[in-house]
XYZ file of C-alpha atoms in Angstrom:
565
model
C -43.524 -148.443 -82.897
C -41.081 -146.288 -80.781
C -41.339 -145.811 -76.966
C -39.877 -143.434 -74.721
C -37.948 -145.124 -71.819
C -37.771 -142.027 -69.579
C -38.691 -138.479 -68.949
C -36.645 -135.746 -67.453
C -35.041 -132.313 -67.677
C -32.238 -131.195 -69.935
C -30.018 -128.221 -69.471
C -29.553 -126.416 -72.798
C -28.620 -123.083 -74.507
C -31.069 -121.416 -76.798
C -30.510 -118.609 -79.422
C -32.793 -115.615 -79.143
C -31.624 -113.950 -82.179
C -28.948 -112.056 -80.507
C -27.129 -114.473 -78.186
C -27.017 -117.915 -76.712
C -28.651 -118.011 -73.233
C -28.926 -120.840 -70.703
C -32.393 -122.468 -70.420
C -34.042 -125.714 -69.225
C -36.300 -128.067 -71.229
C -38.835 -129.808 -68.816
C -40.666 -132.960 -69.358
C -38.319 -134.260 -72.050
C -39.049 -137.767 -73.254
C -35.992 -139.893 -73.893
C -36.162 -142.052 -76.980
C -32.873 -143.823 -77.634
C -33.781 -144.628 -81.267
C -33.606 -140.876 -82.173
C -29.978 -140.564 -81.304
C -28.860 -137.015 -81.109
C -32.024 -135.828 -83.012
C -35.035 -134.392 -81.096
C -38.549 -133.151 -81.782
C -40.048 -130.129 -80.280
C -43.811 -129.751 -79.603
C -45.156 -126.348 -80.447
C -48.358 -127.324 -78.889
C -46.719 -128.001 -75.621
C -44.850 -124.608 -75.810
C -48.141 -122.789 -76.487
C -49.800 -124.557 -73.556
C -46.967 -123.101 -71.258
C -47.802 -119.457 -72.552
C -45.437 -119.094 -75.481
C -46.633 -117.083 -78.547
C -45.360 -118.732 -81.793
C -44.616 -116.468 -84.922
C -43.899 -118.141 -88.268
C -43.377 -117.163 -91.868
C -41.973 -118.868 -94.856
C -38.388 -118.448 -93.661
C -38.267 -118.174 -89.853
C -39.875 -119.128 -86.662
C -39.925 -117.254 -83.222
C -41.247 -118.177 -79.805
C -42.018 -115.254 -77.589
C -42.885 -114.844 -73.966
C -44.226 -111.431 -72.663
C -43.400 -109.644 -75.886
C -39.797 -110.795 -75.685
C -38.247 -113.284 -78.018
C -36.935 -116.297 -76.315
C -36.095 -118.720 -79.069
C -35.518 -118.443 -82.914
C -35.202 -120.936 -85.693
C -35.442 -121.104 -89.593
C -37.265 -123.139 -92.115
C -35.507 -126.289 -93.333
C -37.464 -127.955 -95.906
C -40.955 -128.863 -94.654
C -39.735 -128.415 -90.900
C -38.500 -125.591 -88.819
C -35.094 -126.088 -87.079
C -34.930 -124.341 -83.596
C -31.635 -123.143 -82.484
C -31.115 -125.336 -79.349
C -27.950 -126.861 -78.245
C -27.339 -129.049 -75.392
C -24.624 -128.128 -72.883
C -21.288 -129.709 -73.500
C -20.902 -133.128 -71.793
C -17.452 -131.999 -70.456
C -18.792 -128.771 -68.892
C -17.890 -128.346 -65.305
C -21.493 -128.178 -64.227
C -22.987 -131.413 -65.441
C -26.748 -131.680 -65.480
C -28.473 -133.129 -62.399
C -30.268 -136.321 -63.004
C -34.043 -136.119 -62.756
C -36.849 -138.494 -62.059
C -37.594 -141.113 -64.646
C -34.077 -141.424 -66.006
C -32.766 -144.929 -66.712
C -29.162 -145.929 -65.886
C -27.106 -148.980 -66.397
C -26.673 -151.697 -63.832
C -23.010 -150.808 -63.389
C -23.907 -147.236 -62.441
C -26.516 -148.458 -59.942
C -24.093 -151.051 -58.662
C -21.632 -148.313 -57.648
C -24.267 -145.918 -56.415
C -25.614 -148.580 -54.224
C -22.262 -149.560 -52.643
C -21.285 -152.480 -54.840
C -24.332 -154.705 -54.293
C -25.099 -157.619 -56.778
C -27.133 -157.286 -59.822
C -29.517 -159.834 -58.492
C -30.261 -157.669 -55.474
C -30.717 -154.649 -57.639
C -33.258 -156.747 -59.718
C -35.096 -157.695 -56.660
C -35.318 -154.138 -55.420
C -36.721 -153.181 -58.797
C -39.145 -156.041 -59.154
C -40.508 -155.630 -55.738
C -40.556 -151.751 -55.789
C -38.731 -151.533 -52.373
C -37.512 -148.184 -53.288
C -38.557 -145.258 -55.393
C -36.354 -143.953 -58.261
C -34.645 -147.150 -59.241
C -34.647 -147.814 -62.948
C -31.932 -149.799 -64.795
C -31.382 -150.782 -68.387
C -31.347 -154.268 -69.709
C -28.938 -156.538 -67.713
C -25.254 -156.155 -68.845
C -22.153 -157.902 -67.772
C -19.396 -155.851 -66.258
C -16.228 -156.469 -64.085
C -15.774 -154.386 -60.759
C -12.270 -154.461 -59.523
C -13.390 -152.766 -56.471
C -15.457 -155.725 -55.561
C -12.464 -158.034 -55.997
C -10.567 -155.908 -53.535
C -13.355 -155.514 -51.186
C -14.870 -159.038 -50.987
C -14.740 -161.180 -48.062
C -11.940 -163.938 -47.726
C -13.370 -165.883 -44.792
C -16.622 -167.502 -44.190
C -18.795 -165.806 -41.520
C -19.368 -167.206 -38.068
C -22.620 -169.085 -37.628
C -24.971 -167.150 -35.266
C -25.804 -169.101 -32.379
C -28.248 -166.654 -30.726
C -31.901 -167.316 -31.338
C -33.757 -164.706 -33.157
C -36.373 -163.160 -30.935
C -39.665 -161.468 -31.977
C -39.347 -157.786 -31.440
C -40.429 -154.403 -33.056
C -38.127 -151.746 -34.318
C -36.295 -149.878 -31.450
C -36.621 -152.456 -28.790
C -33.430 -154.660 -29.108
C -30.156 -153.571 -30.661
C -26.780 -155.227 -31.133
C -23.633 -153.063 -30.661
C -19.933 -153.609 -31.602
C -16.827 -151.376 -32.026
C -14.491 -151.577 -34.851
C -10.824 -150.193 -34.747
C -8.469 -148.772 -34.139
C -7.645 -147.890 -37.812
C -4.160 -147.116 -38.869
C -5.118 -143.903 -40.548
C -7.177 -141.372 -38.884
C -10.196 -139.977 -40.588
C -10.573 -136.453 -41.748
C -12.243 -135.654 -38.494
C -9.496 -137.435 -36.532
C -11.446 -140.543 -35.727
C -9.911 -144.023 -35.522
C -12.962 -146.150 -34.329
C -16.539 -146.631 -35.347
C -19.367 -147.799 -33.175
C -22.145 -149.701 -34.891
C -25.734 -150.250 -33.576
C -28.031 -152.678 -35.462
C -31.783 -153.080 -34.792
C -32.607 -156.798 -34.351
C -36.183 -156.423 -35.697
C -35.748 -154.351 -38.817
C -31.904 -154.509 -39.484
C -31.668 -150.675 -39.411
C -28.022 -149.496 -38.715
C -26.627 -146.484 -36.941
C -23.021 -145.728 -37.127
C -20.956 -143.282 -34.972
C -17.248 -142.381 -35.168
C -14.907 -142.064 -32.223
C -11.443 -140.954 -31.479
C -11.023 -143.391 -28.622
C -13.086 -146.262 -27.207
C -13.967 -144.009 -24.202
C -16.651 -142.436 -26.234
C -18.878 -145.466 -26.445
C -21.202 -144.157 -23.799
C -21.545 -140.944 -25.648
C -22.411 -142.777 -28.815
C -24.936 -144.882 -26.942
C -26.725 -141.827 -25.393
C -26.988 -140.225 -28.940
C -28.360 -143.470 -30.358
C -31.022 -143.801 -27.602
C -32.271 -140.192 -28.329
C -32.597 -140.886 -31.994
C -34.264 -144.239 -31.530
C -36.839 -142.470 -29.360
C -37.273 -139.806 -31.784
C -37.655 -141.984 -34.927
C -39.581 -145.035 -33.515
C -41.471 -143.642 -30.502
C -40.189 -146.531 -28.473
C -37.787 -146.902 -25.479
C -34.943 -149.375 -26.008
C -35.304 -152.497 -23.803
C -32.124 -154.692 -24.531
C -28.702 -154.255 -26.045
C -26.415 -157.200 -26.849
C -22.614 -156.648 -26.936
C -19.401 -158.591 -26.531
C -17.335 -158.318 -23.292
C -14.912 -155.670 -24.500
C -13.699 -153.238 -22.065
C -15.611 -150.596 -23.823
C -18.905 -152.267 -22.897
C -17.947 -154.060 -19.675
C -17.440 -151.041 -17.326
C -19.204 -149.676 -14.367
C -20.046 -146.348 -15.873
C -21.949 -147.993 -18.877
C -23.680 -150.481 -16.465
C -24.872 -147.742 -14.204
C -26.293 -145.776 -17.085
C -28.231 -148.878 -18.586
C -29.546 -149.679 -15.051
C -30.884 -146.078 -14.774
C -32.484 -146.494 -18.030
C -33.925 -149.870 -17.248
C -32.149 -151.319 -20.307
C -31.129 -154.902 -20.051
C -27.460 -155.527 -21.062
C -26.769 -158.974 -22.606
C -23.086 -159.845 -22.924
C -21.829 -162.506 -25.156
C -19.860 -165.425 -23.348
C -16.030 -164.809 -23.201
C -14.109 -165.715 -26.352
C -17.322 -166.303 -28.494
C -17.702 -163.250 -30.925
C -20.167 -165.291 -32.938
C -22.597 -164.857 -30.250
C -22.840 -161.209 -31.107
C -22.711 -162.188 -34.768
C -25.197 -159.667 -36.030
C -23.099 -156.658 -35.060
C -19.993 -158.509 -35.885
C -21.071 -159.124 -39.430
C -22.122 -155.530 -39.832
C -18.532 -154.317 -39.198
C -17.348 -156.800 -41.778
C -19.894 -155.441 -44.354
C -18.988 -151.937 -43.540
C -15.283 -152.464 -44.034
C -15.632 -154.372 -47.240
C -17.943 -152.011 -48.809
C -15.738 -149.151 -47.765
C -12.756 -150.717 -49.284
C -14.493 -151.505 -52.477
C -15.674 -147.842 -52.840
C -12.249 -146.302 -51.870
C -10.322 -148.701 -54.193
C -12.699 -148.137 -57.223
C -12.114 -144.345 -57.033
C -8.600 -144.415 -55.755
C -9.348 -142.082 -52.891
C -7.119 -141.466 -49.874
C -7.357 -143.423 -46.785
C -8.325 -140.536 -44.628
C -11.816 -140.853 -46.119
C -12.572 -144.402 -44.651
C -15.044 -142.866 -42.149
C -16.995 -141.152 -44.962
C -17.085 -144.627 -46.814
C -18.141 -146.447 -43.849
C -20.966 -143.867 -43.228
C -21.940 -144.178 -46.943
C -22.024 -148.087 -46.612
C -24.400 -147.827 -43.557
C -26.606 -145.383 -45.421
C -26.884 -147.619 -48.481
C -27.338 -150.798 -46.513
C -30.404 -149.318 -44.770
C -31.912 -148.810 -48.306
C -31.236 -152.403 -49.468
C -33.147 -155.491 -48.375
C -31.289 -157.629 -45.886
C -32.250 -160.947 -47.204
C -33.912 -162.112 -50.332
C -37.242 -163.079 -48.865
C -37.560 -159.596 -47.190
C -40.294 -157.527 -48.717
C -39.170 -154.254 -47.112
C -36.028 -152.455 -46.679
C -34.590 -151.786 -43.169
C -35.430 -147.959 -43.853
C -39.161 -148.757 -44.415
C -39.265 -151.139 -41.460
C -37.787 -148.302 -39.215
C -39.416 -145.162 -40.533
C -42.656 -146.777 -41.967
C -42.186 -145.220 -45.515
C -40.533 -146.406 -48.600
C -37.078 -144.857 -49.288
C -36.119 -143.201 -52.539
C -32.774 -143.816 -54.272
C -33.000 -140.835 -56.919
C -30.528 -138.771 -55.131
C -27.840 -141.527 -54.912
C -24.554 -140.743 -56.653
C -21.305 -142.811 -56.998
C -19.136 -142.532 -54.203
C -15.958 -140.489 -55.025
C -17.276 -138.956 -58.226
C -16.408 -135.274 -59.028
C -18.931 -132.687 -57.679
C -19.138 -128.993 -58.297
C -20.419 -126.738 -55.467
C -21.894 -123.460 -56.171
C -19.991 -120.499 -54.899
C -22.353 -117.697 -53.477
C -22.003 -114.164 -55.050
C -20.807 -112.876 -51.715
C -17.777 -115.090 -51.814
C -16.537 -114.416 -55.296
C -15.416 -111.674 -57.560
C -17.005 -110.738 -60.899
C -14.784 -113.108 -63.050
C -14.178 -115.833 -60.494
C -15.489 -119.397 -61.096
C -18.958 -119.815 -59.980
C -18.331 -123.347 -58.551
C -15.535 -125.207 -56.806
C -14.558 -128.805 -57.689
C -14.756 -131.274 -54.710
C -15.122 -134.981 -54.251
C -18.628 -136.551 -53.242
C -18.015 -138.789 -50.193
C -21.362 -139.306 -48.412
C -25.014 -138.115 -47.744
C -26.289 -135.595 -45.274
C -29.431 -135.501 -43.007
C -31.778 -134.909 -46.003
C -32.051 -136.264 -49.520
C -30.937 -132.830 -50.739
C -27.830 -132.516 -48.576
C -24.512 -134.112 -49.527
C -21.058 -134.354 -47.913
C -18.129 -133.443 -50.095
C -14.275 -133.439 -49.621
C -12.571 -130.221 -50.409
C -8.972 -131.207 -51.686
C -7.677 -127.752 -51.259
C -9.062 -127.079 -47.759
C -8.750 -130.678 -46.692
C -12.029 -130.868 -44.975
C -15.504 -132.324 -45.467
C -18.494 -129.973 -45.884
C -22.256 -130.602 -46.023
C -23.690 -128.762 -49.218
C -26.874 -128.610 -51.150
C -26.157 -126.585 -54.273
C -24.077 -129.183 -55.916
C -23.915 -131.029 -59.241
C -22.118 -134.282 -60.060
C -20.177 -135.856 -62.839
C -20.510 -139.693 -62.493
C -17.837 -140.813 -64.950
C -17.111 -144.559 -64.317
C -13.574 -143.986 -65.055
C -11.029 -144.105 -62.211
C -9.642 -140.983 -60.669
C -5.925 -139.915 -61.304
C -5.304 -139.219 -57.604
C -3.915 -142.339 -56.147
C -3.577 -143.503 -52.562
C -0.362 -143.451 -50.675
C 0.888 -144.096 -47.239
C 3.572 -145.901 -45.255
C 1.561 -149.121 -44.740
C 0.488 -151.488 -47.471
C -2.675 -152.500 -45.911
C -4.982 -149.480 -46.409
C -8.205 -150.664 -44.650
C -6.943 -152.550 -41.592
C -6.894 -151.969 -37.770
C -3.726 -151.521 -35.680
C -5.005 -154.102 -33.173
C -5.818 -157.270 -35.094
C -6.312 -159.452 -32.058
C -9.420 -157.193 -31.271
C -10.903 -157.425 -34.774
C -9.484 -160.612 -36.426
C -11.711 -160.489 -39.451
C -9.554 -157.674 -40.846
C -6.362 -159.679 -40.882
C -7.062 -161.020 -44.385
C -7.357 -157.418 -45.822
C -6.203 -157.140 -49.425
C -2.653 -155.511 -49.433
C -0.937 -153.579 -52.287
C 2.197 -154.825 -54.011
C 5.199 -152.695 -52.740
C 6.306 -152.296 -56.379
C 3.107 -150.442 -57.235
C 3.513 -146.854 -58.210
C 2.009 -144.549 -55.617
C 1.589 -140.743 -55.243
C 3.555 -138.686 -52.731
C 2.592 -139.003 -49.071
C 0.424 -136.808 -47.049
C 1.501 -133.584 -45.320
C 1.583 -133.130 -41.538
C -1.812 -132.319 -40.008
C -4.995 -133.922 -38.936
C -5.779 -135.558 -42.303
C -4.015 -137.058 -45.311
C -3.333 -134.857 -48.259
C -4.215 -135.827 -51.818
C -1.437 -135.318 -54.295
C -1.433 -135.984 -58.141
C 1.321 -138.602 -58.881
C 4.214 -137.018 -60.904
C 4.351 -139.337 -63.977
C 0.548 -138.945 -65.051
C 1.008 -135.315 -64.586
C 3.798 -135.154 -66.992
C 2.006 -137.341 -69.418
C -1.032 -135.030 -69.292
C 1.100 -131.984 -70.017
C 2.617 -133.758 -73.048
C -0.811 -134.793 -74.247
C -1.926 -131.136 -74.058
C 1.184 -129.917 -75.944
C 0.760 -132.466 -78.565
C -2.973 -131.577 -78.965
C -2.007 -127.859 -79.481
C 0.711 -128.753 -82.037
C -1.707 -130.815 -83.981
C -4.219 -127.983 -83.910
C -1.551 -125.613 -85.172
C -0.425 -128.019 -87.998
C -3.955 -128.745 -89.094
C -5.514 -126.088 -91.509
C -9.202 -125.043 -91.319
C -11.389 -127.659 -93.328
C -11.792 -126.504 -96.884
C -15.454 -127.887 -97.292
C -18.452 -128.189 -95.140
C -18.195 -132.009 -95.389
C -14.720 -131.901 -93.873
C -15.883 -129.466 -91.104
C -18.804 -131.662 -90.093
C -16.737 -134.875 -90.174
C -13.671 -133.537 -88.254
C -12.770 -133.445 -84.558
C -14.514 -130.084 -84.082
C -17.619 -131.043 -85.833
C -20.062 -129.978 -83.037
C -18.407 -126.518 -82.729
C -18.572 -126.066 -86.537
C -22.196 -127.024 -86.544
C -23.067 -124.533 -83.771
C -21.103 -121.686 -85.499
C -22.972 -122.575 -88.788
C -26.350 -122.527 -87.000
C -25.768 -119.147 -85.464
C -24.560 -117.657 -88.532
C -27.443 -118.962 -90.695
C -29.952 -117.740 -88.016
C -28.422 -114.204 -88.180
C -28.710 -114.233 -91.917
C -32.435 -115.341 -91.752
C -33.222 -112.768 -89.046
C -31.812 -109.897 -91.233
C -33.415 -110.981 -94.476
C -30.119 -110.780 -95.995
C -31.269 -112.458 -99.289
C -34.343 -113.246 -101.243
C -34.675 -116.797 -102.431
C -35.026 -116.910 -106.218
C -34.254 -118.800 -109.426
C -30.898 -118.206 -111.071
C -31.223 -116.214 -114.477
C -29.731 -118.087 -117.362
C -27.133 -115.361 -117.969
C -25.835 -115.070 -114.513
C -23.325 -116.926 -112.510
C -23.411 -117.652 -108.656
C -20.958 -116.823 -105.884
C -20.110 -119.639 -103.525
C -20.913 -119.372 -99.859
C -17.909 -119.821 -97.446
C -17.424 -119.884 -93.665
C -14.376 -118.303 -92.131
C -12.636 -118.968 -88.939
C -10.023 -117.485 -86.622
C -9.417 -120.477 -84.516
C -5.874 -121.086 -85.847
C -4.864 -117.692 -84.683
C -6.381 -118.255 -81.269
C -4.587 -121.676 -80.989
C -1.303 -120.058 -81.846
C -1.826 -117.360 -79.211
C -2.672 -120.033 -76.627
C 0.367 -122.097 -77.412
C 2.643 -119.030 -77.280
C 1.018 -117.614 -74.125
C 0.083 -114.489 -75.918
C -2.798 -111.979 -75.144
C -5.418 -111.322 -77.626
C -7.548 -108.190 -77.735
C -10.570 -108.621 -79.945
C -14.092 -107.636 -80.533
C -17.045 -108.620 -82.698
C -20.107 -106.623 -83.841
C -22.530 -109.275 -84.588
C -24.460 -109.035 -87.810
C -22.603 -105.851 -88.701
C -22.154 -106.723 -92.431
C -25.022 -109.093 -93.044
C -27.167 -106.482 -94.818
C -24.787 -103.850 -96.052
C -25.427 -102.046 -99.348
C -23.666 -103.284 -102.467
C -23.227 -101.546 -105.833
C -24.496 -104.352 -108.055
C -27.094 -107.254 -107.889
C -25.390 -110.569 -107.144
C -26.575 -114.096 -107.016
C -25.235 -116.517 -104.227
C -25.649 -120.254 -103.806
C -27.587 -121.372 -100.771
C -25.293 -122.022 -97.696
C -23.952 -125.570 -97.644
C -26.018 -127.863 -95.486
C -28.802 -125.289 -95.508
C -30.043 -125.795 -98.989
C -33.890 -126.174 -99.046
C -33.660 -128.323 -102.110
C -34.849 -125.504 -104.493
C -31.297 -125.263 -106.004
């Protein structure tokens, strides 16, 4: 017995008898045992309003008296002319509900958490949309570079009973050597004691702590319907000042300060800073992203940690404790993966690309909004019309800078846990440095670029040297097998639609003419290599039913023989 392991949506192209058009197949069952083959339910199509017309040669699906999809009879079955969009297309299909992915993919989507924690989230159904395949072993280099190197301080404060929004712990981390895209060098973390829910705000200077606190209080009131009662901090100058004390007194909020030289007394916030930095380091290193994106990585780390249980015995995520509803992870994508943002018609000309390539760096206010880094404009935008390519391979854009330690602060006395940050070897090859301005530029390293050019040149040379396949077996076993198959399907469909032949037995005194496919791809390859322009046109099906002077008998097309001879 064969079972489907998921259900989702597939972007495809269908042939309507004249041309290939983009379409979407909904409610597609994923059955790994079928491989690349698929079955199409005519009953389901009829239930959706399609009219189905069949004869002994062809099949046609119509909607509102218009042909939407055609096919031909192949033995006892009908083959519909449907092809899936190429995997390397710039607009990869969005993942949909019900799809199952590897533990490695979820490991990166969830900010490099352990497989055991992913299993716990699945077993206890702590989030919606989390489905993973059977356990597999994998090595994550980002985790090696991002893992802690010192044991955490033992928390000496006694945990008090509270409800979300009543008691928070706060701490500041920074300054970081590299400014973020927005020019920030610090982040301010607030963690709720009851739920473990985190809020992170970014600052250019420590003087902005009060602004961050006011924003946090407003959001806490809106989200929990409660007024903050206590805040615990260390005795840093950003928290121990008259302006902040006066504000807290006015709001009737108790300010608890840890004793001097005992950061472990504010261990909850101190450990959060450590977690953020380690996860940000792992995510940036895994995708080889520039250091100016550290703030986006920290924001993503906080976003993900709020959707992951704090401890193994916890039965709810911080998000559910805070908002009272279970979160979904269906919209999560791998930090740093390629993304493609739709360009509105008003901002492009007729033959301009309909999308621009960016880098996914974080999440927006809603599940349908994402933050992306535009490497050309050197800015971070919030977008909704975006699709992703979550290839697990590393990027070719490398990190560069004058300092070796790429996730550390300038003041190590203030944040001593960063002093053990992983540093790069000075002999490691890096890309060119960033340009002047508010952020660091991304440049492609020179050597891989040259290698890529040589690779393309070699590929074109090989294409020129190789002749077209002489048989259908060669065509369907070669490097361009999928393209040959698509061309064959399109041609055979046109022949069927025009009733070009009549299937009959071969008379004893007659001989057959063989069927051959022709191609102009070699000429196109030569033109591409020589940078020539080609002017061409094609009148489809122009000669498929022309009049001839005598009766001829042809063999059935290779690979489309119905078995009758």
